[in-house]
Amino acid sequence: MTALPFVAACIGRLAWSAQSADAALLVLMLMPILWGAANSRLHAGTVMLAYIMATGVNAPAALAIFNQWSLYSAWLIWGVYSVIYGALWTLCWSKNASMRAWGMLMAIVILTLPPFGTTYYGSLLTACGWLFEGWGIWGIAAYILLMMLAAAAPSAGALVMGVVVLMAFSTTTDPRQLTWPDVTPVHTALPRFSDSDVQARYDRTFELLDRAQAALTAQEGAILFPENSLGAPEVRTQWLWDEMAHRYSIAGKTLIIGGAHVHPDQTADNTLILMGATRGMLRASATVPIGSWHPWQQQGHMQSRWFDTPDTMHITLDGKSVRMGAIFCWEELLPWSWMRYGLLGVDRIAVVSNTWFDASGDVDASQKRSSQAWARLWGMKSTRAVNKASP
């Protein structure tokens, strides 16, 4: 029993490490079994604390770079975060088997729905995409029932989960069939820059314009650039993008690129801007807590819309009109963001990310792995474009 926290830490690293295969998410199925096998409330909390700490062992370094903190401060924040969520799992555990099953349900619901569900890294629900491909909300319900069984009766839960895994592998779809073939991603390696650095803004703009022109010539359908490629609107370069949009429109193609929409009160929306044959804008529903979303400030932060209907729009590609949505960076890890699109019946997703701060590659790998799993669950075709620059 004393080995359970160590096993939980190994599961956290294996499931979310950049060196692991995407199917490694299936080991998350073991966590309800370990939690249910604990012999005390404190033991159960230690198991989950070890898992949470291990999922983001490289997260403090990324936090330090993203927020310009010291590494000590980042580790302190990550430790407090882990203890808070570990404590929640501790409170939900019970010696009584049936109460433990309901405690598992309570923990999953709390850590999936806002506000806790918009800050939780490494959701155990993510594995259901590999187990119940195409099942949608019924797949989530079936997996939660499995987790409740595993929590109440670990041995029986392990047996049933083993059978489900074997069945899942017999029907798993090739990842290439889950991509959105009409949208070509353009990956970039752009560093972060200060808004006051005018020369850097110009250099970035011309590099993006060159990439957009090259893609216009070489690719069909729509072209997808990463999150926040454009940044906030720039009056001095807007005419260049208007000209590029005109070229795409003449060619019957669409350029989809990450940007920002600034409101009069200086708050902003993280957006995907569509220009060319299809014009429009899609806004992010959730942004990075602390890093971008500062609800205690009146100005200067990204907005979050946890309970608003997520933005969707129709785009016509290859003579077919499809309904698309957008998932932005941090949202890739959030079951809540994917569930809302799934329940709306969206069948195409543009996924954009900007992991310039991720030196280890773990954050980007976790986001990509999570996106693939949730797209599998809902039967969505997706295309992902990412900016992977080093800081």
mmCIF file of C-alpha atoms in Angstrom:
data_model
loop_
_atom_site.group_PDB
_atom_site.id
_atom_site.type_symbol
_atom_site.label_atom_id
_atom_site.label_comp_id
_atom_site.label_asym_id
_atom_site.label_seq_id
_atom_site.Cartn_x
_atom_site.Cartn_y
_atom_site.Cartn_z
ATOM 1 C CA MET A 1 0.000 0.000 0.000
ATOM 2 C CA THR A 2 2.881 2.373 0.693
ATOM 3 C CA ALA A 3 3.904 1.975 -2.941
ATOM 4 C CA LEU A 4 0.650 3.433 -4.267
ATOM 5 C CA PRO A 5 1.829 7.081 -4.321
ATOM 6 C CA PHE A 6 4.967 6.033 -6.208
ATOM 7 C CA VAL A 7 2.874 4.131 -8.765
ATOM 8 C CA ALA A 8 0.568 7.149 -9.091
ATOM 9 C CA ALA A 9 3.556 9.407 -9.788
ATOM 10 C CA CYS A 10 4.775 6.995 -12.487
ATOM 11 C CA ILE A 11 1.309 7.053 -14.070
ATOM 12 C CA GLY A 12 1.327 10.847 -14.095
ATOM 13 C CA ARG A 13 4.681 10.987 -15.866
ATOM 14 C CA LEU A 14 3.886 8.200 -18.330
ATOM 15 C CA ALA A 15 0.512 9.646 -19.337
ATOM 16 C CA TRP A 16 1.619 13.242 -19.867
ATOM 17 C CA SER A 17 5.324 13.108 -20.758
ATOM 18 C CA ALA A 18 6.522 14.280 -24.160
ATOM 19 C CA GLN A 19 8.450 10.992 -24.511
ATOM 20 C CA SER A 20 5.319 8.803 -24.217
ATOM 21 C CA ALA A 21 3.053 7.516 -26.974
ATOM 22 C CA ASP A 22 -0.399 9.084 -27.279
ATOM 23 C CA ALA A 23 -2.064 5.834 -26.206
ATOM 24 C CA ALA A 24 -0.220 6.134 -22.874
ATOM 25 C CA LEU A 25 -3.261 8.095 -21.688
ATOM 26 C CA LEU A 26 -4.882 4.718 -21.087
ATOM 27 C CA VAL A 27 -2.813 4.302 -17.912
ATOM 28 C CA LEU A 28 -5.027 6.972 -16.378
ATOM 29 C CA MET A 29 -7.556 4.163 -15.912
ATOM 30 C CA LEU A 30 -5.392 2.900 -13.072
ATOM 31 C CA MET A 31 -5.828 6.035 -10.964
ATOM 32 C CA PRO A 32 -9.383 5.287 -9.721
ATOM 33 C CA ILE A 33 -8.145 1.790 -8.824
ATOM 34 C CA LEU A 34 -5.229 3.175 -6.786
ATOM 35 C CA TRP A 35 -7.454 5.775 -5.148
ATOM 36 C CA GLY A 36 -10.004 3.117 -4.236
ATOM 37 C CA ALA A 37 -7.299 0.773 -2.909
ATOM 38 C CA ALA A 38 -5.991 3.347 -0.421
ATOM 39 C CA ASN A 39 -6.450 2.360 3.217
ATOM 40 C CA SER A 40 -7.175 5.808 4.621
ATOM 41 C CA ARG A 41 -8.291 9.273 3.586
ATOM 42 C CA LEU A 42 -4.750 10.610 3.984
ATOM 43 C CA HIS A 43 -3.362 7.731 1.946
ATOM 44 C CA ALA A 44 -5.841 8.427 -0.856
ATOM 45 C CA GLY A 45 -4.935 12.107 -0.822
ATOM 46 C CA THR A 46 -1.229 11.267 -1.012
ATOM 47 C CA VAL A 47 -1.880 9.056 -4.039
ATOM 48 C CA MET A 48 -3.620 11.870 -5.909
ATOM 49 C CA LEU A 49 -1.098 14.475 -4.776
ATOM 50 C CA ALA A 50 1.714 12.338 -6.202
ATOM 51 C CA TYR A 51 -0.171 12.013 -9.494
ATOM 52 C CA ILE A 52 -0.869 15.747 -9.778
ATOM 53 C CA MET A 53 2.713 16.730 -8.959
ATOM 54 C CA ALA A 54 4.067 14.239 -11.496
ATOM 55 C CA THR A 55 1.757 15.303 -14.351
ATOM 56 C CA GLY A 56 3.397 18.692 -14.404
ATOM 57 C CA VAL A 57 6.910 18.071 -13.188
ATOM 58 C CA ASN A 58 8.143 20.473 -15.885
ATOM 59 C CA ALA A 59 5.231 22.879 -15.449
ATOM 60 C CA PRO A 60 7.020 25.159 -12.933
ATOM 61 C CA ALA A 61 9.772 25.894 -15.468
ATOM 62 C CA ALA A 62 7.137 26.755 -18.075
ATOM 63 C CA LEU A 63 5.236 28.897 -15.554
ATOM 64 C CA ALA A 64 8.412 30.763 -14.648
ATOM 65 C CA ILE A 65 9.105 31.617 -18.293
ATOM 66 C CA PHE A 66 5.496 32.465 -19.179
ATOM 67 C CA ASN A 67 4.895 34.749 -16.201
ATOM 68 C CA GLN A 68 8.492 35.958 -15.795
ATOM 69 C CA TRP A 69 8.647 34.546 -12.280
ATOM 70 C CA SER A 70 11.587 33.052 -10.440
ATOM 71 C CA LEU A 71 11.755 29.255 -10.586
ATOM 72 C CA TYR A 72 11.325 29.188 -6.797
ATOM 73 C CA SER A 73 8.058 31.143 -7.047
ATOM 74 C CA ALA A 74 6.809 28.892 -9.836
ATOM 75 C CA TRP A 75 7.496 25.752 -7.811
ATOM 76 C CA LEU A 76 5.731 27.311 -4.828
ATOM 77 C CA ILE A 77 2.654 28.080 -6.936
ATOM 78 C CA TRP A 78 2.668 24.561 -8.410
ATOM 79 C CA GLY A 79 3.006 23.041 -4.965
ATOM 80 C CA VAL A 80 0.077 25.055 -3.592
ATOM 81 C CA TYR A 81 -1.982 24.166 -6.669
ATOM 82 C CA SER A 82 -1.215 20.454 -6.230
ATOM 83 C CA VAL A 83 -2.062 20.498 -2.534
ATOM 84 C CA ILE A 84 -5.409 22.211 -3.166
ATOM 85 C CA TYR A 85 -6.495 19.664 -5.748
ATOM 86 C CA GLY A 86 -5.028 16.808 -3.743
ATOM 87 C CA ALA A 87 -7.080 17.993 -0.768
ATOM 88 C CA LEU A 88 -10.238 17.886 -2.860
ATOM 89 C CA TRP A 89 -9.586 14.245 -3.725
ATOM 90 C CA THR A 90 -8.842 13.581 -0.054
ATOM 91 C CA LEU A 91 -12.188 14.985 1.070
ATOM 92 C CA CYS A 92 -14.080 12.888 -1.492
ATOM 93 C CA TRP A 93 -12.606 9.557 -0.287
ATOM 94 C CA SER A 94 -14.415 7.288 2.178
ATOM 95 C CA LYS A 95 -13.810 3.911 3.794
ATOM 96 C CA ASN A 96 -17.327 2.906 2.771
ATOM 97 C CA ALA A 97 -17.229 1.429 -0.761
ATOM 98 C CA SER A 98 -20.515 2.896 -1.970
ATOM 99 C CA MET A 99 -19.701 6.312 -0.532
ATOM 100 C CA ARG A 100 -16.285 6.103 -2.178
ATOM 101 C CA ALA A 101 -17.950 5.530 -5.562
ATOM 102 C CA TRP A 102 -20.110 8.621 -5.088
ATOM 103 C CA GLY A 103 -17.016 10.500 -3.922
ATOM 104 C CA MET A 104 -15.335 9.626 -7.210
ATOM 105 C CA LEU A 105 -18.334 11.024 -9.088
ATOM 106 C CA MET A 106 -18.289 14.185 -6.989
ATOM 107 C CA ALA A 107 -14.568 14.752 -7.590
ATOM 108 C CA ILE A 108 -14.902 14.239 -11.342
ATOM 109 C CA VAL A 109 -17.845 16.635 -11.599
ATOM 110 C CA ILE A 110 -16.102 19.330 -9.530
ATOM 111 C CA LEU A 111 -12.879 18.993 -11.550
ATOM 112 C CA THR A 112 -14.688 19.084 -14.897
ATOM 113 C CA LEU A 113 -17.121 21.982 -14.481
ATOM 114 C CA PRO A 114 -16.056 25.610 -13.923
ATOM 115 C CA PRO A 115 -14.453 27.090 -11.990
ATOM 116 C CA PHE A 116 -12.207 24.201 -10.891
ATOM 117 C CA GLY A 117 -12.544 22.484 -14.252
ATOM 118 C CA THR A 118 -10.916 25.424 -16.047
ATOM 119 C CA THR A 119 -7.707 25.168 -14.011
ATOM 120 C CA TYR A 120 -7.187 21.409 -13.666
ATOM 121 C CA TYR A 121 -4.148 19.960 -15.467
ATOM 122 C CA GLY A 122 -4.258 16.255 -16.364
ATOM 123 C CA SER A 123 -7.935 15.306 -16.082
ATOM 124 C CA LEU A 124 -8.488 11.572 -15.549
ATOM 125 C CA LEU A 125 -11.477 11.785 -17.919
ATOM 126 C CA THR A 126 -9.154 12.265 -20.888
ATOM 127 C CA ALA A 127 -8.639 8.502 -21.258
ATOM 128 C CA CYS A 128 -12.269 7.997 -22.281
ATOM 129 C CA GLY A 129 -11.440 9.233 -25.784
ATOM 130 C CA TRP A 130 -9.376 6.095 -26.366
ATOM 131 C CA LEU A 131 -11.894 3.786 -24.706
ATOM 132 C CA PHE A 132 -15.153 5.023 -26.197
ATOM 133 C CA GLU A 133 -14.267 6.551 -29.535
ATOM 134 C CA GLY A 134 -17.249 8.286 -31.137
ATOM 135 C CA TRP A 135 -19.532 7.719 -28.142
ATOM 136 C CA GLY A 136 -19.706 11.398 -27.168
ATOM 137 C CA ILE A 137 -21.545 12.142 -23.933
ATOM 138 C CA TRP A 138 -22.424 8.454 -23.542
ATOM 139 C CA GLY A 139 -18.721 7.628 -23.575
ATOM 140 C CA ILE A 140 -18.135 10.087 -20.733
ATOM 141 C CA ALA A 141 -21.030 8.555 -18.765
ATOM 142 C CA ALA A 142 -19.751 5.009 -19.365
ATOM 143 C CA TYR A 143 -16.232 5.914 -18.285
ATOM 144 C CA ILE A 144 -17.441 7.653 -15.135
ATOM 145 C CA LEU A 145 -19.374 4.495 -14.232
ATOM 146 C CA LEU A 146 -16.182 2.487 -14.718
ATOM 147 C CA MET A 147 -14.288 4.912 -12.492
ATOM 148 C CA MET A 148 -16.953 4.635 -9.807
ATOM 149 C CA LEU A 149 -16.765 0.834 -9.971
ATOM 150 C CA ALA A 150 -12.966 0.920 -9.745
ATOM 151 C CA ALA A 151 -13.116 3.259 -6.757
ATOM 152 C CA ALA A 152 -15.641 1.086 -4.901
ATOM 153 C CA ALA A 153 -14.223 -2.326 -5.839
ATOM 154 C CA PRO A 154 -10.677 -1.984 -7.231
ATOM 155 C CA SER A 155 -10.269 -5.658 -8.190
ATOM 156 C CA ALA A 156 -13.560 -5.849 -10.073
ATOM 157 C CA GLY A 157 -12.916 -2.457 -11.634
ATOM 158 C CA ALA A 158 -9.503 -3.574 -12.885
ATOM 159 C CA LEU A 159 -11.017 -6.662 -14.522
ATOM 160 C CA VAL A 160 -13.787 -4.748 -16.282
ATOM 161 C CA MET A 161 -11.411 -2.004 -17.409
ATOM 162 C CA GLY A 162 -9.060 -4.605 -18.866
ATOM 163 C CA VAL A 163 -11.877 -6.028 -20.975
ATOM 164 C CA VAL A 164 -12.881 -2.526 -22.134
ATOM 165 C CA VAL A 165 -9.299 -1.757 -23.186
ATOM 166 C CA LEU A 166 -9.119 -4.910 -25.304
ATOM 167 C CA MET A 167 -12.403 -4.007 -26.979
ATOM 168 C CA ALA A 168 -11.258 -0.418 -27.557
ATOM 169 C CA PHE A 169 -8.039 -1.452 -29.298
ATOM 170 C CA SER A 170 -9.995 -3.642 -31.692
ATOM 171 C CA THR A 171 -11.918 -0.579 -32.952
ATOM 172 C CA THR A 172 -9.353 2.224 -32.678
ATOM 173 C CA THR A 173 -9.237 4.531 -35.699
ATOM 174 C CA ASP A 174 -5.972 5.477 -37.394
ATOM 175 C CA PRO A 175 -5.098 9.039 -36.222
ATOM 176 C CA ARG A 176 -4.661 10.108 -39.859
ATOM 177 C CA GLN A 177 -8.374 9.515 -40.418
ATOM 178 C CA LEU A 178 -9.209 11.933 -37.612
ATOM 179 C CA THR A 179 -7.482 14.931 -39.195
ATOM 180 C CA TRP A 180 -9.341 17.662 -41.078
ATOM 181 C CA PRO A 181 -7.931 17.184 -44.587
ATOM 182 C CA ASP A 182 -9.285 20.442 -46.018
ATOM 183 C CA VAL A 183 -7.283 22.583 -43.571
ATOM 184 C CA THR A 184 -3.484 22.675 -43.718
ATOM 185 C CA PRO A 185 -1.646 23.701 -40.513
ATOM 186 C CA VAL A 186 1.351 26.021 -40.658
ATOM 187 C CA HIS A 187 3.669 25.548 -37.685
ATOM 188 C CA THR A 188 5.864 28.453 -36.694
ATOM 189 C CA ALA A 189 8.827 29.195 -34.429
ATOM 190 C CA LEU A 190 8.204 32.805 -33.469
ATOM 191 C CA PRO A 191 9.670 34.174 -30.216
ATOM 192 C CA ARG A 192 7.746 36.295 -27.767
ATOM 193 C CA PHE A 193 8.220 40.014 -28.193
ATOM 194 C CA SER A 194 7.243 43.186 -26.389
ATOM 195 C CA ASP A 195 4.435 45.288 -27.861
ATOM 196 C CA SER A 196 6.792 48.255 -27.586
ATOM 197 C CA ASP A 197 9.336 46.564 -29.869
ATOM 198 C CA VAL A 198 8.161 47.998 -33.186
ATOM 199 C CA GLN A 199 10.915 46.386 -35.248
ATOM 200 C CA ALA A 200 10.100 42.941 -33.857
ATOM 201 C CA ARG A 201 6.434 43.450 -34.743
ATOM 202 C CA TYR A 202 7.366 44.332 -38.325
ATOM 203 C CA ASP A 203 9.760 41.396 -38.636
ATOM 204 C CA ARG A 204 7.081 39.039 -37.334
ATOM 205 C CA THR A 205 4.443 40.484 -39.684
ATOM 206 C CA PHE A 206 6.586 40.097 -42.793
ATOM 207 C CA GLU A 207 7.598 36.559 -41.852
ATOM 208 C CA LEU A 208 3.935 35.623 -41.429
ATOM 209 C CA LEU A 209 2.990 37.296 -44.702
ATOM 210 C CA ASP A 210 5.710 35.333 -46.493
ATOM 211 C CA ARG A 211 4.433 32.078 -44.981
ATOM 212 C CA ALA A 212 0.832 32.962 -45.871
ATOM 213 C CA GLN A 213 1.798 33.716 -49.472
ATOM 214 C CA ALA A 214 3.764 30.477 -49.768
ATOM 215 C CA ALA A 215 0.839 28.492 -48.368
ATOM 216 C CA LEU A 216 -1.573 30.218 -50.750
ATOM 217 C CA THR A 217 0.481 29.006 -53.675
ATOM 218 C CA ALA A 218 1.205 25.482 -52.449
ATOM 219 C CA GLN A 219 -1.878 24.381 -50.489
ATOM 220 C CA GLU A 220 -5.560 23.831 -51.163
ATOM 221 C CA GLY A 221 -8.569 24.708 -49.011
ATOM 222 C CA ALA A 222 -7.881 26.648 -45.822
ATOM 223 C CA ILE A 223 -4.598 27.491 -44.110
ATOM 224 C CA LEU A 224 -4.356 27.493 -40.301
ATOM 225 C CA PHE A 225 -1.769 29.547 -38.406
ATOM 226 C CA PRO A 226 -1.096 29.197 -34.637
ATOM 227 C CA GLU A 227 -2.628 31.031 -31.718
ATOM 228 C CA ASN A 228 -1.857 34.749 -31.386
ATOM 229 C CA SER A 229 0.221 34.869 -34.558
ATOM 230 C CA LEU A 230 -1.132 38.332 -35.418
ATOM 231 C CA GLY A 231 -1.383 39.683 -31.898
ATOM 232 C CA ALA A 232 -3.414 42.843 -31.358
ATOM 233 C CA PRO A 233 -4.461 44.849 -34.457
ATOM 234 C CA GLU A 234 -1.724 47.071 -35.818
ATOM 235 C CA VAL A 235 -2.898 50.047 -37.907
ATOM 236 C CA ARG A 236 0.395 50.362 -39.772
ATOM 237 C CA THR A 237 0.295 46.788 -41.101
ATOM 238 C CA GLN A 238 -3.452 46.170 -41.384
ATOM 239 C CA TRP A 239 -3.477 47.090 -45.075
ATOM 240 C CA LEU A 240 -0.977 44.316 -45.770
ATOM 241 C CA TRP A 241 -3.319 41.749 -44.248
ATOM 242 C CA ASP A 242 -6.262 43.245 -46.135
ATOM 243 C CA GLU A 243 -4.306 42.698 -49.344
ATOM 244 C CA MET A 244 -3.475 39.113 -48.332
ATOM 245 C CA ALA A 245 -7.157 38.472 -47.553
ATOM 246 C CA HIS A 246 -8.044 39.749 -51.020
ATOM 247 C CA ARG A 247 -5.590 37.312 -52.618
ATOM 248 C CA TYR A 248 -7.056 34.404 -50.651
ATOM 249 C CA SER A 249 -10.568 35.473 -51.616
ATOM 250 C CA ILE A 250 -9.690 35.550 -55.323
ATOM 251 C CA ALA A 251 -8.163 32.079 -55.005
ATOM 252 C CA GLY A 252 -11.277 30.802 -53.198
ATOM 253 C CA LYS A 253 -9.240 29.921 -50.111
ATOM 254 C CA THR A 254 -9.445 30.904 -46.455
ATOM 255 C CA LEU A 255 -6.663 32.029 -44.138
ATOM 256 C CA ILE A 256 -7.318 31.196 -40.468
ATOM 257 C CA ILE A 257 -4.916 32.894 -38.083
ATOM 258 C CA GLY A 258 -4.725 33.525 -34.344
ATOM 259 C CA GLY A 259 -5.092 37.106 -33.195
ATOM 260 C CA ALA A 260 -6.541 39.280 -30.459
ATOM 261 C CA HIS A 261 -9.584 41.530 -30.321
ATOM 262 C CA VAL A 262 -9.098 44.465 -27.944
ATOM 263 C CA HIS A 263 -12.158 46.030 -26.311
ATOM 264 C CA PRO A 264 -12.495 49.720 -25.338
ATOM 265 C CA ASP A 265 -11.903 48.822 -21.668
ATOM 266 C CA GLN A 266 -8.550 47.265 -22.728
ATOM 267 C CA THR A 267 -9.643 43.721 -21.987
ATOM 268 C CA ALA A 268 -9.117 41.395 -24.932
ATOM 269 C CA ASP A 269 -10.398 38.245 -26.574
ATOM 270 C CA ASN A 270 -8.111 35.495 -27.779
ATOM 271 C CA THR A 271 -9.407 34.942 -31.318
ATOM 272 C CA LEU A 272 -9.141 33.051 -34.570
ATOM 273 C CA ILE A 273 -9.615 35.381 -37.517
ATOM 274 C CA LEU A 274 -10.877 33.994 -40.825
ATOM 275 C CA MET A 275 -10.069 36.031 -43.926
ATOM 276 C CA GLY A 276 -10.418 35.369 -47.637
ATOM 277 C CA ALA A 277 -13.232 33.223 -49.040
ATOM 278 C CA THR A 278 -14.778 32.928 -45.557
ATOM 279 C CA ARG A 279 -14.672 35.860 -43.152
ATOM 280 C CA GLY A 280 -15.374 35.847 -39.448
ATOM 281 C CA MET A 281 -13.957 35.521 -35.944
ATOM 282 C CA LEU A 282 -14.032 32.827 -33.277
ATOM 283 C CA ARG A 283 -13.304 33.697 -29.637
ATOM 284 C CA ALA A 284 -11.683 31.559 -26.954
ATOM 285 C CA SER A 285 -13.878 30.473 -24.053
ATOM 286 C CA ALA A 286 -11.144 29.999 -21.444
ATOM 287 C CA THR A 287 -7.681 31.508 -21.108
ATOM 288 C CA VAL A 288 -4.696 30.611 -18.943
ATOM 289 C CA PRO A 289 -5.484 31.308 -15.261
ATOM 290 C CA ILE A 290 -3.186 33.928 -13.683
ATOM 291 C CA GLY A 291 -1.074 34.053 -16.861
ATOM 292 C CA SER A 292 -3.731 35.703 -19.074
ATOM 293 C CA TRP A 293 -7.007 35.810 -17.141
ATOM 294 C CA HIS A 294 -6.971 38.334 -14.273
ATOM 295 C CA PRO A 295 -10.559 38.775 -13.053
ATOM 296 C CA TRP A 296 -9.371 41.016 -10.230
ATOM 297 C CA GLN A 297 -8.214 43.587 -12.811
ATOM 298 C CA GLN A 298 -10.506 45.936 -14.673
ATOM 299 C CA GLN A 299 -8.154 46.265 -17.635
ATOM 300 C CA GLY A 300 -5.381 44.467 -19.451
ATOM 301 C CA HIS A 301 -6.399 40.817 -19.322
ATOM 302 C CA MET A 302 -7.931 38.190 -21.563
ATOM 303 C CA GLN A 303 -11.617 37.461 -21.116
ATOM 304 C CA SER A 304 -13.056 34.041 -20.256
ATOM 305 C CA ARG A 305 -16.589 32.886 -21.098
ATOM 306 C CA TRP A 306 -17.108 29.693 -19.167
ATOM 307 C CA PHE A 307 -20.863 29.483 -19.518
ATOM 308 C CA ASP A 308 -21.486 31.344 -22.782
ATOM 309 C CA THR A 309 -22.326 29.340 -25.867
ATOM 310 C CA PRO A 310 -18.962 28.830 -27.625
ATOM 311 C CA ASP A 311 -18.443 30.548 -30.964
ATOM 312 C CA THR A 312 -19.026 28.480 -34.100
ATOM 313 C CA MET A 313 -19.358 29.318 -37.763
ATOM 314 C CA HIS A 314 -19.884 27.647 -41.118
ATOM 315 C CA ILE A 315 -16.995 27.432 -43.541
ATOM 316 C CA THR A 316 -17.224 26.165 -47.099
ATOM 317 C CA LEU A 317 -14.335 24.012 -48.298
ATOM 318 C CA ASP A 318 -14.213 21.876 -51.414
ATOM 319 C CA GLY A 319 -17.848 22.710 -52.115
ATOM 320 C CA LYS A 320 -19.027 21.502 -48.683
ATOM 321 C CA SER A 321 -20.231 23.667 -45.812
ATOM 322 C CA VAL A 322 -19.228 22.445 -42.353
ATOM 323 C CA ARG A 323 -19.704 23.880 -38.875
ATOM 324 C CA MET A 324 -16.427 24.594 -37.154
ATOM 325 C CA GLY A 325 -15.318 25.625 -33.705
ATOM 326 C CA ALA A 326 -11.946 26.575 -32.235
ATOM 327 C CA ILE A 327 -9.925 25.304 -29.287
ATOM 328 C CA PHE A 328 -7.145 27.539 -27.983
ATOM 329 C CA CYS A 329 -3.998 26.270 -26.240
ATOM 330 C CA TRP A 330 -5.003 25.828 -22.564
ATOM 331 C CA GLU A 331 -8.497 24.760 -23.624
ATOM 332 C CA GLU A 332 -7.009 21.626 -25.164
ATOM 333 C CA LEU A 333 -6.631 20.225 -21.643
ATOM 334 C CA LEU A 334 -10.150 21.098 -20.465
ATOM 335 C CA PRO A 335 -12.960 18.538 -20.827
ATOM 336 C CA TRP A 336 -15.445 21.396 -20.371
ATOM 337 C CA SER A 337 -14.343 23.121 -23.594
ATOM 338 C CA TRP A 338 -14.616 19.943 -25.661
ATOM 339 C CA MET A 339 -17.907 18.894 -24.103
ATOM 340 C CA ARG A 340 -19.605 22.144 -25.063
ATOM 341 C CA TYR A 341 -18.589 21.819 -28.701
ATOM 342 C CA GLY A 342 -19.536 18.150 -28.719
ATOM 343 C CA LEU A 343 -22.996 18.842 -27.332
ATOM 344 C CA LEU A 344 -23.496 21.529 -29.997
ATOM 345 C CA GLY A 345 -22.838 18.960 -32.707
ATOM 346 C CA VAL A 346 -19.729 20.676 -34.101
ATOM 347 C CA ASP A 347 -17.880 18.230 -36.352
ATOM 348 C CA ARG A 348 -14.766 20.243 -37.278
ATOM 349 C CA ILE A 349 -12.310 21.845 -34.853
ATOM 350 C CA ALA A 350 -9.405 24.196 -35.526
ATOM 351 C CA VAL A 351 -6.914 23.764 -32.678
ATOM 352 C CA VAL A 352 -4.297 26.464 -32.191
ATOM 353 C CA SER A 353 -1.554 26.730 -29.604
ATOM 354 C CA ASN A 354 1.431 28.883 -28.712
ATOM 355 C CA THR A 355 3.923 27.073 -26.479
ATOM 356 C CA TRP A 356 6.902 29.412 -26.873
ATOM 357 C CA PHE A 357 7.481 29.037 -23.102
ATOM 358 C CA ASP A 358 7.632 25.211 -23.091
ATOM 359 C CA ALA A 359 11.319 24.294 -23.120
ATOM 360 C CA SER A 360 10.725 20.656 -22.113
ATOM 361 C CA GLY A 361 7.995 19.963 -24.662
ATOM 362 C CA ASP A 362 5.760 18.381 -22.001
ATOM 363 C CA VAL A 363 3.077 21.079 -22.103
ATOM 364 C CA ASP A 364 2.742 20.929 -25.878
ATOM 365 C CA ALA A 365 2.713 17.112 -25.866
ATOM 366 C CA SER A 366 0.049 17.064 -23.144
ATOM 367 C CA GLN A 367 -2.128 19.528 -25.026
ATOM 368 C CA LYS A 368 -1.801 17.647 -28.298
ATOM 369 C CA ARG A 369 -2.501 14.286 -26.626
ATOM 370 C CA SER A 370 -5.550 15.681 -24.878
ATOM 371 C CA SER A 371 -6.893 17.227 -28.093
ATOM 372 C CA GLN A 372 -6.569 13.966 -29.976
ATOM 373 C CA ALA A 373 -8.353 12.040 -27.229
ATOM 374 C CA TRP A 374 -11.300 14.430 -26.993
ATOM 375 C CA ALA A 375 -11.650 14.689 -30.766
ATOM 376 C CA ARG A 376 -11.782 10.875 -30.849
ATOM 377 C CA LEU A 377 -14.510 10.785 -28.232
ATOM 378 C CA TRP A 378 -16.744 13.238 -30.071
ATOM 379 C CA GLY A 379 -15.968 11.970 -33.563
ATOM 380 C CA MET A 380 -14.610 15.361 -34.632
ATOM 381 C CA LYS A 381 -12.052 15.963 -37.344
ATOM 382 C CA SER A 382 -9.439 18.473 -36.263
ATOM 383 C CA THR A 383 -6.328 20.276 -37.454
ATOM 384 C CA ARG A 384 -3.746 21.673 -35.040
ATOM 385 C CA ALA A 385 -1.256 24.482 -35.640
ATOM 386 C CA VAL A 386 1.327 25.347 -33.001
ATOM 387 C CA ASN A 387 4.054 27.901 -32.409
ATOM 388 C CA LYS A 388 6.939 26.094 -30.701
ATOM 389 C CA ALA A 389 9.501 28.818 -30.332
ATOM 390 C CA SER A 390 12.018 28.784 -27.511
ATOM 391 C CA PRO A 391 11.875 31.815 -25.207
#
